[in-house]
XYZ file of C-alpha atoms in Angstrom:
769
model
C 0.251 0.097 0.103
C 0.936 3.557 -0.874
C -0.021 6.306 1.784
C 1.535 9.598 0.231
C -1.779 11.207 -0.579
C -3.369 13.352 2.084
C -7.032 13.009 3.359
C -9.095 15.372 2.019
C -13.295 15.107 1.451
C -13.282 16.875 -1.554
C -9.657 16.509 -2.793
C -6.747 14.287 -3.886
C -3.692 15.881 -2.537
C 0.110 14.985 -3.341
C 2.251 17.694 -1.022
C 6.095 17.157 -2.066
C 6.432 15.343 -5.065
C 7.157 11.780 -5.029
C 8.759 10.960 -8.174
C 8.941 7.027 -7.312
C 5.189 7.733 -7.452
C 4.857 9.432 -10.413
C 3.059 6.976 -12.558
C 0.604 6.204 -9.621
C 0.015 9.884 -9.304
C -0.226 10.359 -13.009
C -3.400 7.818 -12.907
C -4.989 8.843 -10.019
C -4.904 12.511 -11.129
C -6.376 11.735 -14.708
C -9.509 13.687 -15.813
C -11.981 12.815 -18.505
C -15.212 14.099 -19.538
C -16.975 10.918 -21.457
C -15.379 12.041 -24.976
C -11.786 12.133 -24.231
C -9.556 12.402 -21.078
C -5.626 12.019 -20.168
C -3.498 11.145 -17.944
C -2.496 13.414 -14.695
C 1.069 14.112 -16.913
C 2.927 17.262 -16.656
C 2.684 19.864 -19.405
C 5.976 20.628 -19.779
C 8.651 18.114 -19.910
C 9.831 15.119 -17.523
C 12.205 12.703 -17.919
C 11.658 10.589 -15.181
C 9.212 7.425 -15.082
C 6.018 8.533 -16.753
C 3.258 7.129 -19.019
C 2.189 9.357 -21.515
C -1.377 8.940 -22.210
C -4.235 11.101 -23.964
C -7.312 8.953 -25.183
C -10.514 9.885 -27.448
C -13.517 7.738 -26.672
C -14.478 5.017 -29.552
C -10.902 5.134 -31.366
C -8.898 2.235 -31.420
C -6.479 -0.313 -33.309
C -7.180 -3.684 -34.358
C -3.863 -4.912 -33.506
C -2.865 -8.662 -34.723
C -3.502 -11.289 -32.410
C 0.139 -12.672 -31.454
C -0.414 -16.655 -29.951
C 1.972 -19.785 -30.227
C -0.965 -21.922 -31.412
C -4.147 -20.769 -33.758
C -6.982 -22.168 -32.818
C -10.390 -22.013 -34.634
C -12.296 -19.336 -33.209
C -9.701 -17.182 -31.894
C -10.546 -13.645 -32.687
C -8.695 -11.981 -35.168
C -7.186 -8.871 -33.410
C -6.676 -7.416 -30.298
C -8.570 -3.910 -29.622
C -5.596 -1.232 -28.232
C -7.138 1.551 -26.492
C -5.014 4.445 -28.768
C -2.853 6.779 -27.015
C -3.916 9.963 -29.093
C -2.292 13.350 -29.546
C -0.646 15.008 -26.473
C -2.457 18.276 -26.657
C -1.485 19.381 -23.451
C 2.043 19.982 -24.057
C 3.922 23.209 -22.707
C 7.658 23.360 -23.091
C 9.267 25.910 -20.873
C 12.911 26.848 -21.358
C 15.126 29.656 -18.864
C 17.570 31.331 -20.636
C 17.873 28.585 -22.889
C 17.729 25.504 -20.364
C 14.479 23.236 -20.409
C 12.303 23.028 -17.349
C 12.610 19.247 -16.312
C 11.742 18.343 -12.613
C 13.509 15.233 -13.050
C 17.194 17.136 -13.033
C 16.428 20.054 -10.787
C 16.161 20.682 -6.876
C 12.251 21.119 -5.922
C 11.738 23.103 -3.057
C 7.916 22.865 -3.171
C 5.331 20.647 -5.143
C 1.716 20.234 -4.650
C -1.002 18.894 -6.893
C -4.493 18.516 -5.948
C -7.414 17.004 -8.434
C -10.536 18.928 -7.266
C -13.231 16.730 -7.393
C -16.012 19.101 -6.397
C -15.254 21.362 -9.501
C -13.309 18.643 -11.779
C -9.923 20.415 -12.163
C -6.422 19.250 -11.847
C -3.846 22.209 -10.078
C -0.296 22.111 -9.801
C 2.226 24.206 -8.302
C 5.427 23.619 -7.376
C 9.135 25.606 -6.965
C 11.899 24.418 -7.936
C 16.176 25.483 -9.052
C 17.995 24.923 -11.906
C 21.704 23.392 -11.252
C 23.031 26.925 -11.600
C 20.541 28.257 -8.987
C 17.782 29.831 -10.770
C 14.559 29.425 -8.977
C 11.100 29.257 -10.955
C 7.734 28.875 -9.723
C 5.029 26.987 -11.714
C 1.064 26.784 -11.068
C -0.979 25.207 -13.534
C -4.901 24.327 -13.854
C -6.207 22.379 -15.904
C -9.672 20.943 -17.003
C -11.563 18.958 -19.738
C -15.243 20.292 -19.870
C -17.991 18.230 -19.489
C -20.185 21.240 -20.956
C -18.339 21.194 -24.484
C -16.530 17.513 -24.469
C -14.160 18.382 -27.282
C -12.675 20.712 -25.366
C -9.904 21.070 -22.595
C -8.152 24.462 -21.370
C -5.079 24.972 -19.198
C -3.984 28.102 -17.225
C -0.042 27.853 -16.875
C 1.865 30.273 -14.925
C 5.781 30.678 -15.055
C 7.546 33.320 -12.389
C 11.281 33.644 -12.099
C 11.763 34.161 -8.429
C 15.165 35.426 -8.151
C 16.546 36.666 -11.403
C 15.775 38.076 -14.527
C 16.110 36.742 -17.649
C 14.479 35.162 -21.031
C 11.718 32.905 -20.350
C 10.689 30.759 -23.768
C 7.460 28.645 -23.704
C 6.278 26.706 -26.253
C 2.949 25.072 -26.778
C 2.529 22.051 -28.824
C 0.580 19.202 -30.151
C 2.282 16.191 -30.963
C 0.550 13.439 -32.820
C 3.820 11.419 -32.812
C 2.762 9.098 -30.021
C 2.929 5.514 -29.490
C 1.156 3.048 -26.790
C 3.522 1.416 -23.874
C 2.275 -2.101 -24.919
C 2.644 -1.482 -28.601
C 4.324 -4.374 -30.648
C 8.165 -4.074 -32.085
C 7.609 -0.149 -30.978
C 4.946 0.230 -33.781
C 3.066 3.483 -34.099
C -0.668 3.587 -35.078
C -1.292 7.127 -36.537
C -0.447 8.382 -40.399
C -0.689 12.195 -40.350
C -2.915 13.910 -42.858
C -3.313 17.347 -42.348
C -1.251 19.698 -40.936
C -1.685 23.929 -40.026
C 0.289 26.061 -37.833
C -0.826 29.837 -38.296
C 0.207 32.377 -35.467
C -1.335 31.230 -32.210
C -3.558 28.675 -33.561
C -2.287 25.024 -34.891
C -4.176 21.739 -35.604
C -2.900 18.371 -36.748
C -5.622 15.467 -38.692
C -4.178 11.762 -38.461
C -5.943 8.626 -39.095
C -5.179 5.171 -37.569
C -3.939 2.513 -39.448
C -6.495 -0.153 -40.726
C -9.648 0.937 -38.837
C -9.037 4.979 -40.279
C -10.864 6.980 -37.488
C -9.594 10.247 -37.962
C -9.073 12.401 -35.128
C -8.296 16.426 -35.387
C -6.459 17.714 -32.501
C -5.654 21.396 -32.113
C -4.606 24.138 -29.934
C -5.001 27.938 -29.414
C -3.761 30.360 -27.013
C -3.075 33.801 -25.871
C -0.767 35.543 -23.062
C -0.840 37.409 -20.043
C 1.925 39.458 -18.277
C 1.249 40.310 -14.601
C -2.541 39.379 -15.130
C -2.574 42.116 -18.316
C -3.151 40.733 -22.166
C 0.513 40.386 -23.591
C 1.482 40.539 -27.518
C 4.245 38.189 -27.955
C 6.564 37.511 -31.150
C 5.657 34.078 -32.369
C 7.779 31.515 -33.911
C 6.169 28.425 -35.690
C 7.535 25.053 -36.211
C 6.220 22.205 -37.871
C 7.131 18.673 -38.946
C 5.019 15.472 -39.560
C 2.508 14.735 -36.826
C 3.965 17.553 -34.449
C 3.589 21.476 -34.431
C 5.006 23.946 -32.019
C 4.299 27.604 -31.156
C 7.278 29.341 -29.374
C 7.567 32.600 -27.823
C 10.590 34.547 -25.511
C 9.721 37.223 -22.811
C 12.261 38.922 -20.958
C 11.071 38.708 -17.869
C 12.011 40.559 -14.390
C 12.038 38.734 -11.072
C 8.478 37.981 -9.950
C 7.055 38.533 -13.158
C 4.126 36.367 -13.632
C 3.983 35.002 -17.508
C 0.496 33.140 -18.120
C -0.233 30.934 -21.261
C -3.984 30.375 -21.428
C -3.949 27.157 -23.848
C -7.151 25.677 -25.458
C -7.246 22.623 -26.729
C -9.696 20.513 -29.058
C -9.834 16.849 -29.986
C -12.184 16.087 -32.723
C -12.839 12.047 -34.403
C -14.898 10.988 -37.326
C -17.251 9.381 -34.916
C -19.109 12.748 -34.506
C -18.341 14.651 -37.560
C -17.996 14.089 -41.596
C -14.542 13.492 -42.064
C -13.974 16.025 -44.917
C -15.023 18.784 -42.597
C -13.291 17.846 -39.566
C -10.673 20.381 -39.489
C -13.463 22.883 -40.190
C -15.422 21.886 -37.357
C -12.593 21.757 -34.810
C -11.659 25.313 -35.883
C -15.190 26.576 -35.267
C -15.160 24.659 -31.804
C -11.680 26.019 -30.452
C -12.607 29.511 -31.853
C -15.674 29.382 -29.992
C -14.075 28.142 -26.796
C -11.043 31.053 -27.032
C -13.680 33.707 -27.401
C -15.704 32.350 -24.463
C -12.690 32.488 -22.282
C -10.824 30.613 -19.801
C -13.003 31.907 -16.781
C -16.483 31.059 -18.356
C -15.361 28.038 -19.758
C -14.363 26.957 -16.162
C -17.420 28.438 -14.526
C -19.676 26.382 -16.908
C -17.837 23.223 -15.980
C -18.023 24.004 -12.197
C -21.527 24.211 -12.581
C -22.059 21.374 -14.660
C -19.942 19.500 -12.239
C -22.306 20.838 -9.073
C -25.455 19.288 -11.048
C -23.520 15.649 -11.225
C -22.798 16.187 -7.594
C -26.382 17.084 -6.610
C -27.900 13.193 -7.754
C -24.634 11.420 -7.177
C -22.634 12.699 -3.668
C -22.243 10.403 -0.770
C -21.169 11.883 2.427
C -19.651 10.411 5.625
C -19.292 12.018 8.811
C -16.051 11.278 10.967
C -14.073 9.331 8.639
C -12.238 11.640 5.841
C -10.206 8.814 4.276
C -13.713 7.014 3.254
C -14.821 10.200 2.435
C -12.170 10.964 0.291
C -12.437 7.352 -1.275
C -16.063 7.157 -1.666
C -15.860 10.769 -3.940
C -12.760 9.828 -5.861
C -14.863 6.555 -7.319
C -17.699 8.430 -7.838
C -15.674 11.517 -9.865
C -14.335 8.872 -11.677
C -17.536 7.368 -12.909
C -18.865 10.627 -14.004
C -15.982 11.416 -16.400
C -15.654 8.717 -17.679
C -19.295 7.519 -18.959
C -21.596 10.399 -19.433
C -24.384 8.046 -21.084
C -24.906 10.719 -24.130
C -23.916 8.317 -26.976
C -25.181 4.450 -27.151
C -21.937 3.171 -28.496
C -19.643 4.027 -26.090
C -19.293 2.215 -23.253
C -17.435 1.639 -19.566
C -13.620 0.218 -20.064
C -11.970 -1.460 -17.024
C -9.081 1.451 -17.359
C -11.393 4.614 -18.363
C -9.494 7.121 -19.523
C -6.578 6.795 -17.450
C -4.065 4.303 -19.034
C -4.196 2.004 -21.845
C -3.979 -1.483 -20.496
C -6.571 -4.135 -21.358
C -7.660 -4.086 -24.942
C -11.127 -3.270 -26.161
C -13.430 -1.263 -24.311
C -16.053 -3.712 -22.212
C -15.891 -6.247 -20.406
C -18.786 -7.888 -18.138
C -17.586 -5.554 -15.534
C -20.234 -3.011 -17.085
C -23.417 -4.865 -16.453
C -22.402 -6.309 -13.036
C -21.132 -3.502 -11.165
C -21.433 -0.434 -13.297
C -25.043 -0.349 -14.444
C -26.619 -0.010 -10.697
C -24.487 3.440 -10.316
C -26.127 4.825 -13.207
C -29.368 3.177 -12.822
C -29.712 5.140 -9.289
C -27.765 8.597 -10.361
C -28.331 9.768 -13.931
C -31.430 10.144 -16.185
C -33.045 6.713 -17.138
C -31.790 6.883 -20.573
C -27.968 6.661 -19.527
C -28.470 3.573 -18.025
C -30.798 2.134 -20.897
C -27.629 2.824 -23.432
C -25.874 0.608 -21.423
C -28.348 -2.331 -22.364
C -28.660 -0.678 -26.204
C -25.125 -1.084 -26.745
C -25.327 -4.501 -26.198
C -28.468 -4.535 -28.197
C -27.079 -3.292 -30.891
C -23.968 -5.805 -30.663
C -26.349 -8.955 -31.178
C -25.307 -9.731 -34.623
C -21.992 -10.057 -33.933
C -22.552 -12.119 -30.699
C -24.554 -14.441 -32.743
C -21.452 -14.448 -34.951
C -19.206 -14.539 -32.385
C -21.056 -18.282 -31.114
C -21.007 -19.808 -34.512
C -17.655 -19.395 -34.765
C -17.458 -21.695 -31.908
C -20.503 -24.540 -33.245
C -23.640 -22.897 -31.955
C -26.257 -23.036 -34.122
C -29.959 -21.249 -34.543
C -29.539 -17.690 -33.536
C -27.319 -18.855 -30.166
C -25.288 -15.768 -29.027
C -22.075 -15.453 -26.858
C -21.052 -11.648 -26.336
C -17.705 -10.835 -26.192
C -15.161 -11.214 -23.358
C -13.616 -7.763 -24.494
C -15.000 -5.844 -27.264
C -14.991 -2.307 -28.335
C -17.393 -2.656 -31.400
C -19.171 -6.420 -30.943
C -16.325 -8.428 -31.963
C -14.315 -10.381 -29.732
C -10.836 -9.033 -29.393
C -9.446 -11.063 -26.038
C -7.285 -13.853 -27.194
C -6.709 -15.699 -24.032
C -8.767 -19.317 -24.485
C -9.268 -20.056 -20.710
C -10.732 -16.331 -20.253
C -12.433 -15.638 -24.048
C -13.997 -18.932 -24.740
C -14.485 -20.480 -21.075
C -15.363 -17.629 -19.052
C -19.201 -17.606 -20.521
C -20.843 -16.701 -17.441
C -20.903 -13.001 -18.814
C -23.652 -13.917 -21.024
C -25.621 -14.295 -17.405
C -24.282 -11.282 -16.474
C -26.260 -9.358 -19.131
C -29.281 -11.080 -19.195
C -29.323 -10.182 -15.428
C -28.614 -6.357 -16.538
C -31.848 -6.672 -18.186
C -33.528 -8.032 -15.375
C -32.020 -5.505 -13.051
C -32.653 -2.099 -14.787
C -36.487 -3.412 -15.660
C -36.852 -4.401 -11.738
C -35.068 -0.867 -10.888
C -36.668 1.287 -13.087
C -40.085 -0.091 -13.691
C -39.345 0.062 -17.698
C -40.700 -3.291 -18.683
C -41.097 -1.940 -22.299
C -37.464 -2.388 -22.639
C -38.462 -6.040 -23.241
C -40.650 -5.512 -26.367
C -38.611 -6.516 -28.342
C -35.169 -5.243 -27.615
C -34.820 -7.082 -24.125
C -36.240 -10.274 -25.233
C -34.324 -10.672 -28.563
C -30.869 -10.631 -26.210
C -32.288 -13.283 -24.062
C -33.734 -15.335 -26.254
C -30.355 -15.585 -28.261
C -28.561 -16.030 -24.618
C -30.933 -18.993 -23.960
C -30.272 -20.456 -27.235
C -26.623 -20.398 -26.020
C -26.850 -22.094 -22.618
C -29.472 -24.745 -24.286
C -26.528 -25.796 -26.464
C -23.919 -24.984 -24.145
C -25.029 -27.531 -21.325
C -25.001 -31.304 -22.451
C -26.954 -34.333 -20.926
C -24.512 -36.602 -18.721
C -25.770 -40.412 -18.536
C -23.978 -40.934 -15.599
C -25.576 -38.272 -13.060
C -28.614 -38.095 -15.177
C -28.535 -34.368 -15.456
C -27.133 -31.915 -17.466
C -23.856 -30.796 -16.800
C -21.550 -27.468 -18.170
C -17.983 -28.523 -18.656
C -14.740 -26.295 -19.901
C -15.206 -23.420 -18.030
C -13.884 -20.506 -16.317
C -16.088 -18.708 -13.640
C -15.185 -15.221 -12.237
C -12.646 -16.865 -10.508
C -10.030 -16.740 -13.108
C -7.517 -18.929 -10.827
C -9.293 -21.607 -11.706
C -9.625 -22.126 -15.655
C -10.883 -25.306 -17.824
C -13.221 -26.551 -14.949
C -16.409 -28.624 -14.894
C -19.975 -27.154 -13.085
C -18.758 -23.891 -12.101
C -21.545 -23.564 -9.818
C -22.072 -19.421 -10.542
C -22.197 -20.631 -14.204
C -24.245 -23.577 -14.305
C -27.052 -20.826 -12.291
C -26.934 -17.966 -14.664
C -27.660 -20.354 -17.163
C -30.919 -21.808 -15.427
C -31.844 -18.378 -13.954
C -31.708 -17.069 -17.719
C -33.563 -19.929 -18.999
C -35.998 -19.097 -16.338
C -36.388 -15.267 -16.411
C -36.695 -15.718 -20.723
C -39.731 -17.927 -19.871
C -41.100 -15.075 -17.395
C -40.501 -12.942 -20.244
C -42.433 -14.313 -23.018
C -45.194 -14.997 -20.763
C -45.174 -10.922 -20.289
C -45.012 -10.368 -24.101
C -47.754 -12.935 -25.289
C -50.041 -10.866 -22.459
C -48.763 -7.273 -22.741
C -47.153 -7.231 -26.446
C -48.836 -10.365 -28.520
C -48.201 -8.572 -31.760
C -44.475 -7.289 -31.105
C -43.867 -11.004 -29.661
C -45.034 -12.653 -32.766
C -42.623 -10.459 -34.876
C -40.176 -11.071 -33.384
C -40.466 -14.993 -33.129
C -41.066 -14.887 -36.818
C -37.696 -12.856 -37.354
C -35.699 -15.121 -34.840
C -37.343 -18.377 -36.090
C -38.465 -18.991 -32.569
C -39.981 -22.431 -32.226
C -41.536 -21.589 -28.752
C -42.759 -25.010 -28.152
C -40.155 -27.163 -28.963
C -37.352 -24.572 -27.591
C -38.981 -23.974 -24.380
C -39.597 -27.611 -23.795
C -35.675 -28.327 -23.467
C -35.448 -25.432 -21.720
C -37.740 -26.201 -18.941
C -35.977 -29.796 -19.094
C -32.786 -27.968 -18.345
C -34.050 -25.868 -15.510
C -35.397 -29.186 -13.836
C -32.407 -31.202 -14.488
C -29.295 -28.886 -13.943
C -26.509 -30.780 -11.763
C -25.247 -28.344 -9.159
C -21.984 -29.204 -7.296
C -22.926 -29.695 -3.689
C -20.851 -30.585 -0.231
C -23.477 -32.379 2.156
C -21.128 -32.099 5.234
C -21.050 -28.488 4.901
C -24.101 -27.716 3.391
C -22.553 -25.494 0.637
C -22.550 -25.488 -3.055
C -18.911 -25.864 -4.597
C -17.258 -23.586 -6.610
C -17.054 -26.461 -9.043
C -16.599 -30.331 -9.343
C -13.341 -31.195 -7.565
C -12.771 -28.041 -5.343
C -12.962 -29.606 -2.417
C -9.596 -31.758 -3.661
C -7.557 -28.737 -2.731
C -5.603 -28.052 0.180
C -7.717 -25.754 2.209
C -5.483 -23.438 3.224
C -6.797 -20.061 4.637
C -5.364 -16.890 2.395
C -3.985 -14.866 5.846
C -1.210 -18.049 5.829
C 0.130 -16.655 2.920
C 3.739 -15.434 3.386
C 2.901 -11.533 3.054
C 6.064 -10.957 0.810
C 4.334 -13.283 -1.476
C 1.375 -11.420 -2.205
C -0.440 -10.671 -4.368
C 0.265 -14.137 -5.634
C -0.177 -13.278 -8.937
C 3.133 -11.224 -8.784
C 4.785 -13.589 -7.193
C 3.809 -17.419 -8.253
C 3.874 -19.007 -10.868
C 0.179 -19.995 -12.974
C 0.798 -23.654 -12.281
C 0.586 -23.184 -8.493
C -2.242 -20.611 -8.867
C -4.249 -22.911 -10.551
C -3.399 -25.759 -7.732
C -4.040 -23.531 -4.956
C -7.399 -22.896 -3.475
C -6.797 -19.493 -3.784
C -9.569 -17.067 -5.172
C -9.269 -14.166 -7.179
C -12.878 -12.494 -6.572
C -16.260 -13.498 -5.687
C -17.478 -16.587 -7.740
C -19.854 -18.612 -5.237
C -20.666 -15.441 -3.661
C -21.553 -13.732 -7.114
C -24.778 -15.801 -7.499
C -25.164 -15.398 -3.851
C -25.319 -11.705 -4.112
C -27.830 -11.472 -7.115
C -30.050 -13.879 -5.465
C -30.015 -13.639 -2.047
C -33.856 -13.332 -1.733
C -33.695 -17.190 -2.651
C -31.893 -18.189 0.354
C -31.675 -17.169 4.039
C -29.269 -15.730 5.904
C -27.788 -18.494 7.303
C -27.317 -20.364 4.101
C -25.627 -16.843 2.722
C -23.058 -16.719 6.047
C -22.412 -20.182 5.353
C -20.777 -19.729 1.982
C -19.509 -16.553 3.145
C -17.447 -18.237 6.175
C -16.007 -21.048 3.887
C -14.945 -18.854 0.900
C -14.222 -15.311 2.080
C -11.167 -16.910 3.858
C -9.836 -18.296 0.690
C -10.167 -15.052 -1.236
C -7.048 -13.112 -1.775
C -9.026 -10.609 -3.542
C -6.837 -9.884 -6.245
C -9.407 -8.675 -8.506
C -10.288 -4.808 -8.010
C -14.161 -6.552 -8.245
C -13.783 -8.558 -5.062
C -14.342 -6.629 -2.027
C -17.618 -4.789 -3.209
C -19.471 -8.072 -3.403
C -17.705 -9.196 -0.149
C -18.956 -5.634 1.610
C -22.546 -6.416 0.243
C -22.914 -10.019 1.554
C -21.158 -9.328 4.684
C -23.280 -6.329 5.441
C -26.265 -8.502 4.574
C -25.546 -11.571 7.058
C -24.801 -8.877 9.604
C -20.798 -8.826 9.891
C -20.504 -4.719 9.792
C -16.678 -5.035 10.717
C -16.144 -7.396 7.856
C -18.234 -5.223 5.820
C -16.066 -1.852 6.669
C -13.036 -3.540 6.206
C -13.485 -4.549 3.020
C -15.266 -1.244 2.036
C -12.329 0.606 2.916
C -10.719 -1.763 0.549
C -12.431 -0.915 -2.311
C -13.064 2.799 -2.093
C -9.325 3.317 -1.588
C -8.196 0.622 -4.128
C -6.318 2.804 -6.577
C -5.792 5.723 -4.064
C -3.368 3.197 -1.535
C -2.410 1.312 -4.757
C -3.815 -2.165 -2.744
C -3.052 -4.094 -5.258
C 0.278 -2.546 -6.184
C -1.153 -1.996 -10.305
C -2.691 1.896 -10.178
C 0.326 2.791 -12.085
C -0.951 1.204 -15.362
C -4.318 3.244 -14.619
C -7.031 3.042 -12.625
C -9.767 0.425 -11.745
C -12.975 2.589 -13.277
C -15.512 -0.680 -13.469
C -14.194 -1.495 -9.622
C -15.667 1.883 -8.634
C -19.170 1.210 -9.583
C -18.652 -1.890 -7.539
C -17.684 0.226 -4.844
C -20.581 2.694 -5.173
C -22.674 -0.923 -4.466
C -21.258 -1.757 -1.846
C -21.577 1.775 -0.267
C -25.706 1.967 -1.182
C -26.423 -1.684 -1.326
C -23.768 -2.805 1.424
C -23.977 -0.126 4.206
C -27.383 1.471 2.868
C -28.975 -1.914 2.782
C -30.848 -0.567 -0.220
C -32.930 -3.288 -2.333
C -35.944 -3.085 -4.673
C -38.565 -5.872 -3.788
C -42.182 -6.676 -5.593
C -41.444 -2.616 -7.269
C -40.796 -1.094 -4.170
C -37.810 0.327 -2.228
C -36.741 -1.247 0.807
C -33.813 0.105 2.821
C -31.777 -1.741 5.977
C -28.657 0.328 6.751
C -26.131 -0.195 9.176
C -23.859 2.320 10.412
C -20.080 1.195 10.679
C -18.035 1.874 14.142
C -16.959 5.367 14.166
C -19.126 7.111 11.561
C -21.293 9.438 13.171
C -23.575 9.337 10.127
C -23.705 9.193 6.586
C -26.197 10.288 3.463
C -26.564 8.972 -0.180
C -28.888 10.420 -2.942
C -30.752 8.033 -5.392
C -33.207 8.601 -8.236
C -35.982 5.472 -7.959
C -38.412 5.202 -10.435
C -39.672 9.097 -10.480
C -38.841 9.828 -7.056
C -35.407 11.936 -5.982
C -34.352 10.590 -2.468
C -31.760 11.568 0.275
C -31.137 9.023 2.792
C -29.189 9.970 5.922
C -28.256 7.310 8.550
C -27.566 8.705 11.970
C -27.301 6.548 15.191
C -30.454 5.185 15.939
C -32.544 6.557 13.172
C -32.857 7.075 9.734
C -33.920 10.304 7.760
C -35.595 9.974 4.164
C -36.095 13.258 2.343
C -38.138 13.469 -0.657
C -36.513 16.105 -2.889
C -38.892 15.510 -6.071
C -42.979 15.783 -6.625
C -43.889 12.312 -6.525
C -45.305 10.589 -3.556
C -43.176 7.240 -2.642
C -43.856 3.838 -0.955
C -40.979 2.281 0.706
C -39.682 0.024 3.680
C -36.935 1.216 6.184
C -36.018 -1.572 8.577
C -38.988 -3.065 7.649
C -41.488 -0.463 8.410
C -43.573 0.456 5.627
C -44.108 4.330 4.950
C -45.717 7.010 2.487
C -43.259 9.822 1.916
C -44.881 12.680 -0.146
C -43.519 15.060 -1.937
C -40.628 17.580 -0.863
C -41.083 15.926 2.735
C -38.977 14.539 5.093
C -39.669 11.397 7.578
C -37.530 10.171 10.470
C -37.608 6.435 11.451
C -36.513 5.101 14.652
C -34.552 2.018 14.663
């Protein structure tokens, strides 16, 4: 764990430079606005450890899959999230010597991520080897009002000398990915313009030919007043810069206001991309830094109004949850159904593609409860529009009749993950996508989504499960062979309980959907049946037989479901007995040793018990928790959140708090020693679930909201806000009581600690425990 960041309710603060942690800081101080984003890199040169990263949503490169032995069904490519143009760069020279913090004596350094306002602030004082001391201050933001625009206010001040200060704002498209094969570069320059204080670069990606235009425009102030400068421009392929030099006096402030634009052919006609970029950038330039910032801060205030969580008496926990909420909100805005939520968001290039099952399992609940309904619906539409590719993906593996296997990793619906044991065995992801449809409808009440989009996806997934199982003559039951469950520290197992359970549940839910459509939307249902050649009688007969005859591994002596066949053949040594120097085991053990161990990467059996907890009593769930949690090493970022929820459910508040703090501060404290590659954005959705569903006890049962909150020891109270259907609520939990405020017009019926109440619009009720 790293503990170099200061605790603060609304800010992430690094006070004093920690070069050994700089890549971690670059991840943590990342900014985004749903359309573009970038790591917290310095504007000026830094020759120390750094991962340069700027990203444009939806743009990728189909890198050729590299495997030692090709197998039928392997994807043709691995979709790389591309490092795009560095539009933020500002070179600084003092009397001809370049400013580089890796080569200087630093007297003071501080950077702050202001989560309330969505800005990144940095200031430092440093000396060159010749003793000349400068102070630099910068403020940067990516507008969530104008999502193609970013702005920087960058000030240089000579503290103990007079001299020539040269500033060189630039845009650099000659970039590469850290994970590129053979140091390959993925951008081809097309258009270049660099005149006066304004310049643009347009480049396209190889193969996919996405077109992106990045540009800059700037103006200068001297001691707060506009100042004309003599500009010298230089251009080369995929690079433009614009330099000016000021003979500065001691303590004089030179401020550069730099505006950047990033547009792509996903949103603008290719032939007009440069023109549109100029229009956007010039409009931003005319509006000016202060007004852009004001609008940006106001928009963030609106986001916090519906999504903030307040914790009293625990600053570390407060900072952690707001950091998670902030990153979720700046990664996905839900305005474009073609976009989704990548595991690293705009904070790093690791993991190809942009969509895993993480979205449906961990992120959807946050957006359902804190954003307009269409935002969550767009996450479902994203999958619906990829249905044909999912059917094609399954057909490559030998599945027929419209069966669909959604990709493990994708950016456009095609599978682009090339580890066999993950890509084609971790099929439980199909179940997560089906569950997301159910979860969305249960929460929003939007049954119309089933007619026909939800049904068509459920039908294709049910067809997959129907073909993926096979009949065991020995067991006289259906079995599921050669799969990998959520616990990726077990591969190619038979009868993973979670996977078998998701198959049966999906078939059952699809049958319920058919009954609903036949009664409420018969014409739409008949049209869908005809379109997908669905023989209801024959296909559902097999589904029902599978439901009634599925095999589930069971340990009679412990009265628990087994993670998979043969799990009890392992040496069941608790994870606490692993030498701490060997943790995380993924970075110290061979894969062979991990596979033979009993250790669990993340919730597996417990994942199903969370989703379907209403089918089991608390004692049953507790038995499974007590067996599996001690064997869990929590080396997936998605692990602590589910354990928080279950621990709270079964009355283990101390364990719930321990797991909650771990998920909330996973990246801030670098628990798994991997934050330097980027943040764990999708697990941040899990953190929100850990708080609201776990500690807050939020459930939806029979179309009604239920709350059973617990108050962790040491907290004097907490509050969170949610949208539920047409109501907007604030729930405040205090010692011995719960205060519910209806901040909207409609009345709402809900249950708090088992007590039913009706809350009128714009009213408050207090419930004593």
